[in-house]
Amino acid sequence: MQTQERASASYEKKKSNESYQIKVQYGRFLLERAIYEKDERTPYSTLKKANMEWKTVLLNNEAQKFYVYKQMYLYPSYIEVYGGQFTEKEYNNTVKMLENMSMTIRKTAYSKHHLKEREQAIKHLEKAQKGLLKTVIKG
């Protein structure tokens, strides 16, 4: 029985490790498509979906965090295009989402690997927060 449980756990871990690529690319696809087509009907929902995909990778795939760090450049562009369309509640949730992603990146950084990329990712998130604030000032 223990052998079967170990085999099952091993399979699940392998399956999870392989799916990180899909999660990273799917999040990127969602935001890039919306940025370039500029026709997103549910911008907050799309942002939240991409954020959850990336956060899952950060929390579950130790060796794959680098790939998520490299996607953070999309947040400021997305906020620039859609930030003004958020309701007050969505705005507040987005502020929390960006802060939470930044904290998650910091908390899951167990080593000094990819330090430059990690710091750059945090800068992109800070830029997105500033851009979000600008949408409120304009509005």
CSV table of N, CA and C in Angstrom, one decimal:
chain,number,residue,atom,x,y,z
A,1,MET,N,0.8,-1.2,0.0
A,1,MET,CA,0.0,0.0,0.0
A,1,MET,C,0.9,1.3,0.0
A,2,GLN,N,1.9,1.3,0.8
A,2,GLN,CA,2.8,2.5,0.9
A,2,GLN,C,3.4,2.7,-0.5
A,3,THR,N,3.8,1.7,-1.2
A,3,THR,CA,4.5,1.8,-2.5
A,3,THR,C,3.5,2.5,-3.4
A,4,GLN,N,2.3,2.1,-3.4
A,4,GLN,CA,1.3,2.7,-4.3
A,4,GLN,C,1.1,4.2,-4.0
A,5,GLU,N,1.0,4.5,-2.7
A,5,GLU,CA,0.9,5.9,-2.3
A,5,GLU,C,2.1,6.7,-2.7
A,6,ARG,N,3.3,6.2,-2.6
A,6,ARG,CA,4.5,6.9,-3.0
A,6,ARG,C,4.5,7.1,-4.5
A,7,ALA,N,4.1,6.1,-5.2
A,7,ALA,CA,4.1,6.2,-6.7
A,7,ALA,C,3.0,7.2,-7.1
A,8,SER,N,1.9,7.3,-6.4
A,8,SER,CA,0.9,8.3,-6.7
A,8,SER,C,1.4,9.7,-6.4
A,9,ALA,N,2.0,9.8,-5.3
A,9,ALA,CA,2.6,11.1,-4.9
A,9,ALA,C,3.7,11.6,-5.9
A,10,SER,N,4.5,10.6,-6.3
A,10,SER,CA,5.5,10.9,-7.3
A,10,SER,C,4.9,11.4,-8.6
A,11,TYR,N,3.9,10.7,-9.1
A,11,TYR,CA,3.2,11.0,-10.3
A,11,TYR,C,2.6,12.4,-10.2
A,12,GLU,N,2.0,12.7,-9.1
A,12,GLU,CA,1.3,14.0,-9.0
A,12,GLU,C,2.4,15.1,-9.0
A,13,LYS,N,3.5,14.9,-8.3
A,13,LYS,CA,4.6,15.9,-8.3
A,13,LYS,C,5.1,16.1,-9.7
A,14,LYS,N,5.3,15.0,-10.5
A,14,LYS,CA,5.8,15.1,-11.8
A,14,LYS,C,4.8,15.8,-12.7
A,15,LYS,N,3.6,15.5,-12.6
A,15,LYS,CA,2.5,16.2,-13.4
A,15,LYS,C,2.5,17.7,-13.1
A,16,SER,N,2.6,18.0,-11.8
A,16,SER,CA,2.6,19.4,-11.4
A,16,SER,C,3.8,20.1,-12.0
A,17,ASN,N,5.0,19.5,-12.0
A,17,ASN,CA,6.2,20.1,-12.5
A,17,ASN,C,6.1,20.4,-14.0
A,18,GLU,N,5.5,19.5,-14.7
A,18,GLU,CA,5.3,19.6,-16.1
A,18,GLU,C,4.3,20.7,-16.5
A,19,SER,N,3.3,20.9,-15.6
A,19,SER,CA,2.2,21.8,-16.0
A,19,SER,C,2.6,23.3,-15.7
A,20,TYR,N,3.8,23.5,-15.1
A,20,TYR,CA,4.2,24.9,-14.8
A,20,TYR,C,4.3,25.7,-16.1
A,21,GLN,N,4.8,25.0,-17.2
A,21,GLN,CA,5.0,25.7,-18.4
A,21,GLN,C,3.7,26.2,-19.0
A,22,ILE,N,2.7,25.3,-18.9
A,22,ILE,CA,1.3,25.7,-19.4
A,22,ILE,C,0.8,26.9,-18.6
A,23,LYS,N,0.9,26.8,-17.3
A,23,LYS,CA,0.4,27.9,-16.4
A,23,LYS,C,1.1,29.2,-16.7
A,24,VAL,N,2.4,29.2,-16.9
A,24,VAL,CA,3.2,30.4,-17.2
A,24,VAL,C,2.7,31.0,-18.5
A,25,GLN,N,2.7,30.1,-19.5
A,25,GLN,CA,2.3,30.6,-20.9
A,25,GLN,C,0.9,31.0,-21.0
A,26,TYR,N,0.0,30.3,-20.3
A,26,TYR,CA,-1.4,30.7,-20.3
A,26,TYR,C,-1.6,32.1,-19.7
A,27,GLY,N,-1.0,32.4,-18.6
A,27,GLY,CA,-1.1,33.7,-18.0
A,27,GLY,C,-0.6,34.8,-18.9
A,28,ARG,N,0.6,34.5,-19.6
A,28,ARG,CA,1.1,35.4,-20.5
A,28,ARG,C,0.2,35.6,-21.7
A,29,PHE,N,-0.3,34.5,-22.2
A,29,PHE,CA,-1.3,34.6,-23.4
A,29,PHE,C,-2.5,35.5,-23.0
A,30,LEU,N,-3.0,35.3,-21.8
A,30,LEU,CA,-4.2,36.1,-21.5
A,30,LEU,C,-3.9,37.6,-21.5
A,31,LEU,N,-2.8,38.0,-20.8
A,31,LEU,CA,-2.5,39.4,-20.8
A,31,LEU,C,-2.0,40.0,-22.1
A,32,GLU,N,-1.2,39.3,-22.8
A,32,GLU,CA,-0.7,39.8,-24.1
A,32,GLU,C,-1.8,40.0,-25.1
A,33,ARG,N,-2.7,39.0,-25.2
A,33,ARG,CA,-3.8,39.1,-26.1
A,33,ARG,C,-4.7,40.3,-25.8
A,34,ALA,N,-5.0,40.5,-24.5
A,34,ALA,CA,-5.8,41.6,-24.1
A,34,ALA,C,-5.1,43.0,-24.4
A,35,ILE,N,-3.8,43.0,-24.1
A,35,ILE,CA,-3.0,44.3,-24.3
A,35,ILE,C,-3.0,44.7,-25.8
A,36,TYR,N,-2.7,43.7,-26.6
A,36,TYR,CA,-2.6,44.0,-28.0
A,36,TYR,C,-3.9,44.2,-28.8
A,37,GLU,N,-4.9,43.4,-28.4
A,37,GLU,CA,-6.2,43.5,-29.1
A,37,GLU,C,-7.1,44.7,-28.5
A,38,LYS,N,-6.8,45.0,-27.3
A,38,LYS,CA,-7.5,46.1,-26.6
A,38,LYS,C,-9.0,46.0,-26.6
A,39,ASP,N,-9.5,44.8,-26.5
A,39,ASP,CA,-11.0,44.6,-26.6
A,39,ASP,C,-11.5,43.7,-25.5
A,40,GLU,N,-10.8,43.7,-24.4
A,40,GLU,CA,-11.1,42.8,-23.2
A,40,GLU,C,-12.4,43.3,-22.6
A,41,ARG,N,-13.4,42.4,-22.5
A,41,ARG,CA,-14.7,42.7,-21.9
A,41,ARG,C,-14.7,42.6,-20.4
A,42,THR,N,-13.8,41.7,-19.8
A,42,THR,CA,-13.8,41.5,-18.4
A,42,THR,C,-12.3,41.7,-17.9
A,43,PRO,N,-11.8,42.9,-17.9
A,43,PRO,CA,-10.4,43.1,-17.7
A,43,PRO,C,-9.9,42.6,-16.3
A,44,TYR,N,-10.7,42.9,-15.3
A,44,TYR,CA,-10.3,42.4,-13.9
A,44,TYR,C,-10.2,40.9,-13.8
A,45,SER,N,-11.2,40.3,-14.4
A,45,SER,CA,-11.3,38.8,-14.3
A,45,SER,C,-10.1,38.2,-15.1
A,46,THR,N,-9.7,38.7,-16.2
A,46,THR,CA,-8.6,38.3,-16.9
A,46,THR,C,-7.3,38.4,-16.2
A,47,LEU,N,-7.1,39.6,-15.5
A,47,LEU,CA,-5.9,39.9,-14.7
A,47,LEU,C,-5.8,38.9,-13.6
A,48,LYS,N,-7.0,38.7,-12.9
A,48,LYS,CA,-7.0,37.8,-11.8
A,48,LYS,C,-6.7,36.4,-12.2
A,49,LYS,N,-7.1,35.9,-13.3
A,49,LYS,CA,-6.9,34.6,-13.8
A,49,LYS,C,-5.4,34.4,-14.1
A,50,ALA,N,-4.8,35.4,-14.8
A,50,ALA,CA,-3.3,35.3,-15.1
A,50,ALA,C,-2.5,35.3,-13.7
A,51,ASN,N,-2.9,36.2,-12.8
A,51,ASN,CA,-2.2,36.3,-11.5
A,51,ASN,C,-2.3,34.9,-10.8
A,52,MET,N,-3.4,34.3,-10.8
A,52,MET,CA,-3.6,33.0,-10.1
A,52,MET,C,-2.7,31.9,-10.7
A,53,GLU,N,-2.6,31.9,-12.0
A,53,GLU,CA,-1.8,30.9,-12.7
A,53,GLU,C,-0.3,31.1,-12.3
A,54,TRP,N,0.2,32.3,-12.3
A,54,TRP,CA,1.6,32.6,-11.9
A,54,TRP,C,1.8,32.3,-10.4
A,55,LYS,N,0.9,32.7,-9.6
A,55,LYS,CA,1.0,32.5,-8.2
A,55,LYS,C,1.1,31.0,-7.9
A,56,THR,N,0.4,30.2,-8.5
A,56,THR,CA,0.4,28.8,-8.4
A,56,THR,C,1.8,28.2,-8.6
A,57,VAL,N,2.4,28.7,-9.7
A,57,VAL,CA,3.8,28.3,-10.1
A,57,VAL,C,4.7,28.7,-9.0
A,58,LEU,N,4.6,30.0,-8.5
A,58,LEU,CA,5.5,30.5,-7.5
A,58,LEU,C,5.5,29.6,-6.2
A,59,LEU,N,4.3,29.2,-5.9
A,59,LEU,CA,4.1,28.5,-4.6
A,59,LEU,C,4.4,27.0,-4.7
A,60,ASN,N,4.3,26.5,-5.9
A,60,ASN,CA,4.4,25.0,-6.0
A,60,ASN,C,5.6,24.5,-6.9
A,61,ASN,N,6.3,25.4,-7.5
A,61,ASN,CA,7.4,24.9,-8.4
A,61,ASN,C,8.7,25.7,-8.1
A,62,GLU,N,9.4,25.2,-7.1
A,62,GLU,CA,10.6,25.9,-6.6
A,62,GLU,C,11.6,26.3,-7.8
A,63,ALA,N,11.8,25.4,-8.6
A,63,ALA,CA,12.9,25.6,-9.7
A,63,ALA,C,12.4,26.4,-10.8
A,64,GLN,N,11.1,26.7,-10.9
A,64,GLN,CA,10.5,27.4,-12.1
A,64,GLN,C,10.1,28.8,-11.9
A,65,LYS,N,10.4,29.4,-10.7
A,65,LYS,CA,10.0,30.8,-10.4
A,65,LYS,C,10.6,31.8,-11.4
A,66,PHE,N,11.7,31.5,-11.9
A,66,PHE,CA,12.4,32.4,-12.9
A,66,PHE,C,11.4,32.8,-14.0
A,67,TYR,N,10.7,31.8,-14.5
A,67,TYR,CA,9.8,32.0,-15.6
A,67,TYR,C,8.6,32.9,-15.3
A,68,VAL,N,8.2,32.9,-14.0
A,68,VAL,CA,7.2,33.8,-13.6
A,68,VAL,C,7.7,35.2,-13.5
A,69,TYR,N,8.9,35.3,-12.9
A,69,TYR,CA,9.5,36.6,-12.8
A,69,TYR,C,9.6,37.3,-14.1
A,70,LYS,N,9.9,36.6,-15.2
A,70,LYS,CA,10.0,37.2,-16.5
A,70,LYS,C,8.7,37.6,-17.1
A,71,GLN,N,7.6,37.3,-16.5
A,71,GLN,CA,6.3,37.7,-17.0
A,71,GLN,C,5.7,39.0,-16.4
A,72,MET,N,6.4,39.4,-15.3
A,72,MET,CA,5.9,40.6,-14.5
A,72,MET,C,5.8,41.9,-15.3
A,73,TYR,N,6.6,41.9,-16.4
A,73,TYR,CA,6.6,43.1,-17.2
A,73,TYR,C,5.2,43.4,-17.8
A,74,LEU,N,4.4,42.4,-17.9
A,74,LEU,CA,3.1,42.6,-18.5
A,74,LEU,C,2.1,43.4,-17.6
A,75,TYR,N,2.3,43.3,-16.3
A,75,TYR,CA,1.4,44.0,-15.4
A,75,TYR,C,1.3,45.5,-15.7
A,76,PRO,N,2.4,46.3,-15.8
A,76,PRO,CA,2.2,47.7,-16.0
A,76,PRO,C,1.5,48.0,-17.4
A,77,SER,N,1.8,47.3,-18.4
A,77,SER,CA,1.1,47.5,-19.7
A,77,SER,C,-0.4,47.2,-19.6
A,78,TYR,N,-0.7,46.1,-18.9
A,78,TYR,CA,-2.1,45.8,-18.8
A,78,TYR,C,-2.9,46.8,-18.0
A,79,ILE,N,-2.3,47.3,-16.9
A,79,ILE,CA,-2.9,48.4,-16.1
A,79,ILE,C,-3.0,49.6,-16.9
A,80,GLU,N,-2.1,50.0,-17.7
A,80,GLU,CA,-2.1,51.2,-18.5
A,80,GLU,C,-3.4,51.1,-19.5
A,81,VAL,N,-3.6,49.9,-20.1
A,81,VAL,CA,-4.7,49.8,-21.0
A,81,VAL,C,-6.1,49.7,-20.3
A,82,TYR,N,-6.1,48.9,-19.2
A,82,TYR,CA,-7.4,48.6,-18.6
A,82,TYR,C,-7.7,49.1,-17.2
A,83,GLY,N,-6.7,49.7,-16.5
A,83,GLY,CA,-6.8,50.1,-15.2
A,83,GLY,C,-8.0,51.1,-15.0
A,84,GLY,N,-8.2,51.9,-16.0
A,84,GLY,CA,-9.3,52.9,-15.9
A,84,GLY,C,-10.7,52.3,-16.0
A,85,GLN,N,-10.8,51.0,-16.4
A,85,GLN,CA,-12.1,50.4,-16.5
A,85,GLN,C,-12.5,49.6,-15.3
A,86,PHE,N,-11.7,49.5,-14.3
A,86,PHE,CA,-12.0,48.8,-13.1
A,86,PHE,C,-13.0,49.6,-12.2
A,87,THR,N,-13.9,48.8,-11.6
A,87,THR,CA,-14.8,49.4,-10.6
A,87,THR,C,-14.0,49.7,-9.4
A,88,GLU,N,-14.6,50.4,-8.5
A,88,GLU,CA,-13.9,50.7,-7.2
A,88,GLU,C,-13.4,49.4,-6.5
A,89,LYS,N,-14.3,48.5,-6.4
A,89,LYS,CA,-14.0,47.2,-5.8
A,89,LYS,C,-12.9,46.5,-6.5
A,90,GLU,N,-12.9,46.4,-7.9
A,90,GLU,CA,-11.9,45.8,-8.6
A,90,GLU,C,-10.5,46.5,-8.5
A,91,TYR,N,-10.6,47.9,-8.4
A,91,TYR,CA,-9.4,48.7,-8.2
A,91,TYR,C,-8.8,48.2,-6.9
A,92,ASN,N,-9.6,48.2,-5.8
A,92,ASN,CA,-9.0,47.9,-4.5
A,92,ASN,C,-8.5,46.4,-4.5
A,93,ASN,N,-9.2,45.5,-5.2
A,93,ASN,CA,-8.7,44.1,-5.2
A,93,ASN,C,-7.4,44.0,-6.0
A,94,THR,N,-7.3,44.9,-7.1
A,94,THR,CA,-6.1,44.9,-7.9
A,94,THR,C,-4.9,45.4,-7.1
A,95,VAL,N,-5.1,46.4,-6.3
A,95,VAL,CA,-4.0,46.9,-5.4
A,95,VAL,C,-3.6,45.8,-4.5
A,96,LYS,N,-4.5,45.1,-3.9
A,96,LYS,CA,-4.1,44.0,-3.0
A,96,LYS,C,-3.5,42.8,-3.8
A,97,MET,N,-3.9,42.6,-5.0
A,97,MET,CA,-3.4,41.5,-5.8
A,97,MET,C,-1.9,41.8,-6.1
A,98,LEU,N,-1.6,43.0,-6.5
A,98,LEU,CA,-0.2,43.4,-6.9
A,98,LEU,C,0.7,43.4,-5.6
A,99,GLU,N,0.2,43.9,-4.5
A,99,GLU,CA,0.9,43.8,-3.2
A,99,GLU,C,1.2,42.3,-2.8
A,100,ASN,N,0.2,41.5,-3.0
A,100,ASN,CA,0.3,40.1,-2.6
A,100,ASN,C,1.3,39.4,-3.5
A,101,MET,N,1.3,39.7,-4.8
A,101,MET,CA,2.2,39.0,-5.7
A,101,MET,C,3.6,39.4,-5.4
A,102,SER,N,3.8,40.7,-5.0
A,102,SER,CA,5.1,41.2,-4.6
A,102,SER,C,5.6,40.5,-3.4
A,103,MET,N,4.7,40.3,-2.4
A,103,MET,CA,5.0,39.6,-1.1
A,103,MET,C,5.3,38.2,-1.4
A,104,THR,N,4.5,37.5,-2.3
A,104,THR,CA,4.7,36.1,-2.6
A,104,THR,C,6.1,35.9,-3.2
A,105,ILE,N,6.5,36.8,-4.1
A,105,ILE,CA,7.8,36.7,-4.8
A,105,ILE,C,8.9,36.8,-3.7
A,106,ARG,N,8.7,37.7,-2.8
A,106,ARG,CA,9.7,37.9,-1.7
A,106,ARG,C,9.8,36.7,-0.8
A,107,LYS,N,8.6,36.2,-0.4
A,107,LYS,CA,8.5,35.1,0.6
A,107,LYS,C,9.0,33.8,0.0
A,108,THR,N,8.8,33.6,-1.3
A,108,THR,CA,9.2,32.3,-1.9
A,108,THR,C,10.6,32.3,-2.5
A,109,ALA,N,11.3,33.4,-2.2
A,109,ALA,CA,12.7,33.5,-2.6
A,109,ALA,C,13.7,32.9,-1.6
A,110,TYR,N,13.9,31.6,-1.7
A,110,TYR,CA,14.7,30.9,-0.8
A,110,TYR,C,16.2,30.9,-1.0
A,111,SER,N,16.5,31.3,-2.2
A,111,SER,CA,17.9,31.4,-2.6
A,111,SER,C,18.3,32.7,-3.3
A,112,LYS,N,19.5,32.8,-3.6
A,112,LYS,CA,19.9,34.0,-4.3
A,112,LYS,C,19.9,33.8,-5.9
A,113,HIS,N,19.4,32.7,-6.3
A,113,HIS,CA,19.3,32.4,-7.7
A,113,HIS,C,18.4,33.4,-8.3
A,114,HIS,N,18.7,33.9,-9.5
A,114,HIS,CA,17.9,34.8,-10.3
A,114,HIS,C,17.5,36.1,-9.5
A,115,LEU,N,18.4,36.6,-8.7
A,115,LEU,CA,18.2,37.7,-7.8
A,115,LEU,C,17.9,39.0,-8.7
A,116,LYS,N,18.6,39.2,-9.8
A,116,LYS,CA,18.4,40.3,-10.7
A,116,LYS,C,17.0,40.2,-11.2
A,117,GLU,N,16.6,39.1,-11.7
A,117,GLU,CA,15.2,38.9,-12.3
A,117,GLU,C,14.1,39.1,-11.3
A,118,ARG,N,14.4,38.6,-10.1
A,118,ARG,CA,13.4,38.8,-9.0
A,118,ARG,C,13.2,40.2,-8.6
A,119,GLU,N,14.3,41.0,-8.5
A,119,GLU,CA,14.2,42.4,-8.2
A,119,GLU,C,13.5,43.2,-9.3
A,120,GLN,N,13.8,42.8,-10.6
A,120,GLN,CA,13.2,43.4,-11.7
A,120,GLN,C,11.6,43.1,-11.7
A,121,ALA,N,11.3,41.9,-11.3
A,121,ALA,CA,9.8,41.6,-11.3
A,121,ALA,C,9.1,42.5,-10.2
A,122,ILE,N,9.8,42.7,-9.1
A,122,ILE,CA,9.2,43.5,-8.1
A,122,ILE,C,9.1,45.0,-8.5
A,123,LYS,N,10.0,45.4,-9.3
A,123,LYS,CA,10.0,46.8,-9.9
A,123,LYS,C,8.8,46.9,-10.8
A,124,HIS,N,8.6,45.9,-11.6
A,124,HIS,CA,7.4,45.9,-12.6
A,124,HIS,C,6.1,46.0,-11.8
A,125,LEU,N,6.0,45.3,-10.7
A,125,LEU,CA,4.8,45.3,-9.9
A,125,LEU,C,4.6,46.7,-9.3
A,126,GLU,N,5.7,47.3,-8.8
A,126,GLU,CA,5.6,48.6,-8.2
A,126,GLU,C,5.2,49.6,-9.3
A,127,LYS,N,5.7,49.5,-10.5
A,127,LYS,CA,5.3,50.3,-11.6
A,127,LYS,C,3.8,50.2,-11.9
A,128,ALA,N,3.4,48.9,-11.9
A,128,ALA,CA,1.9,48.7,-12.1
A,128,ALA,C,1.1,49.4,-11.1
A,129,GLN,N,1.5,49.3,-9.8
A,129,GLN,CA,0.8,50.0,-8.7
A,129,GLN,C,0.7,51.5,-8.9
A,130,LYS,N,1.8,52.1,-9.4
A,130,LYS,CA,1.8,53.5,-9.6
A,130,LYS,C,0.9,53.8,-10.8
A,131,GLY,N,1.0,53.0,-11.8
A,131,GLY,CA,0.1,53.2,-13.0
A,131,GLY,C,-1.4,53.1,-12.6
A,132,LEU,N,-1.7,52.2,-11.7
A,132,LEU,CA,-3.1,52.0,-11.2
A,132,LEU,C,-3.5,53.3,-10.5
A,133,LEU,N,-2.6,53.8,-9.7
A,133,LEU,CA,-3.0,55.1,-9.0
A,133,LEU,C,-3.2,56.2,-9.9
A,134,LYS,N,-2.5,56.3,-11.0
A,134,LYS,CA,-2.6,57.3,-12.0
A,134,LYS,C,-4.0,57.2,-12.7
A,135,THR,N,-4.5,56.0,-12.8
A,135,THR,CA,-5.9,55.9,-13.4
A,135,THR,C,-6.9,56.5,-12.5
A,136,VAL,N,-6.7,56.4,-11.2
A,136,VAL,CA,-7.7,57.0,-10.3
A,136,VAL,C,-7.6,58.6,-10.3
A,137,ILE,N,-6.4,59.1,-10.4
A,137,ILE,CA,-6.2,60.5,-10.5
A,137,ILE,C,-6.8,61.1,-11.7
A,138,LYS,N,-6.6,60.4,-12.9
A,138,LYS,CA,-7.2,60.8,-14.1
A,138,LYS,C,-8.7,60.8,-14.1
A,139,GLY,N,-9.2,59.8,-13.5
A,139,GLY,CA,-10.7,59.5,-13.5
A,139,GLY,C,-11.4,60.6,-12.7
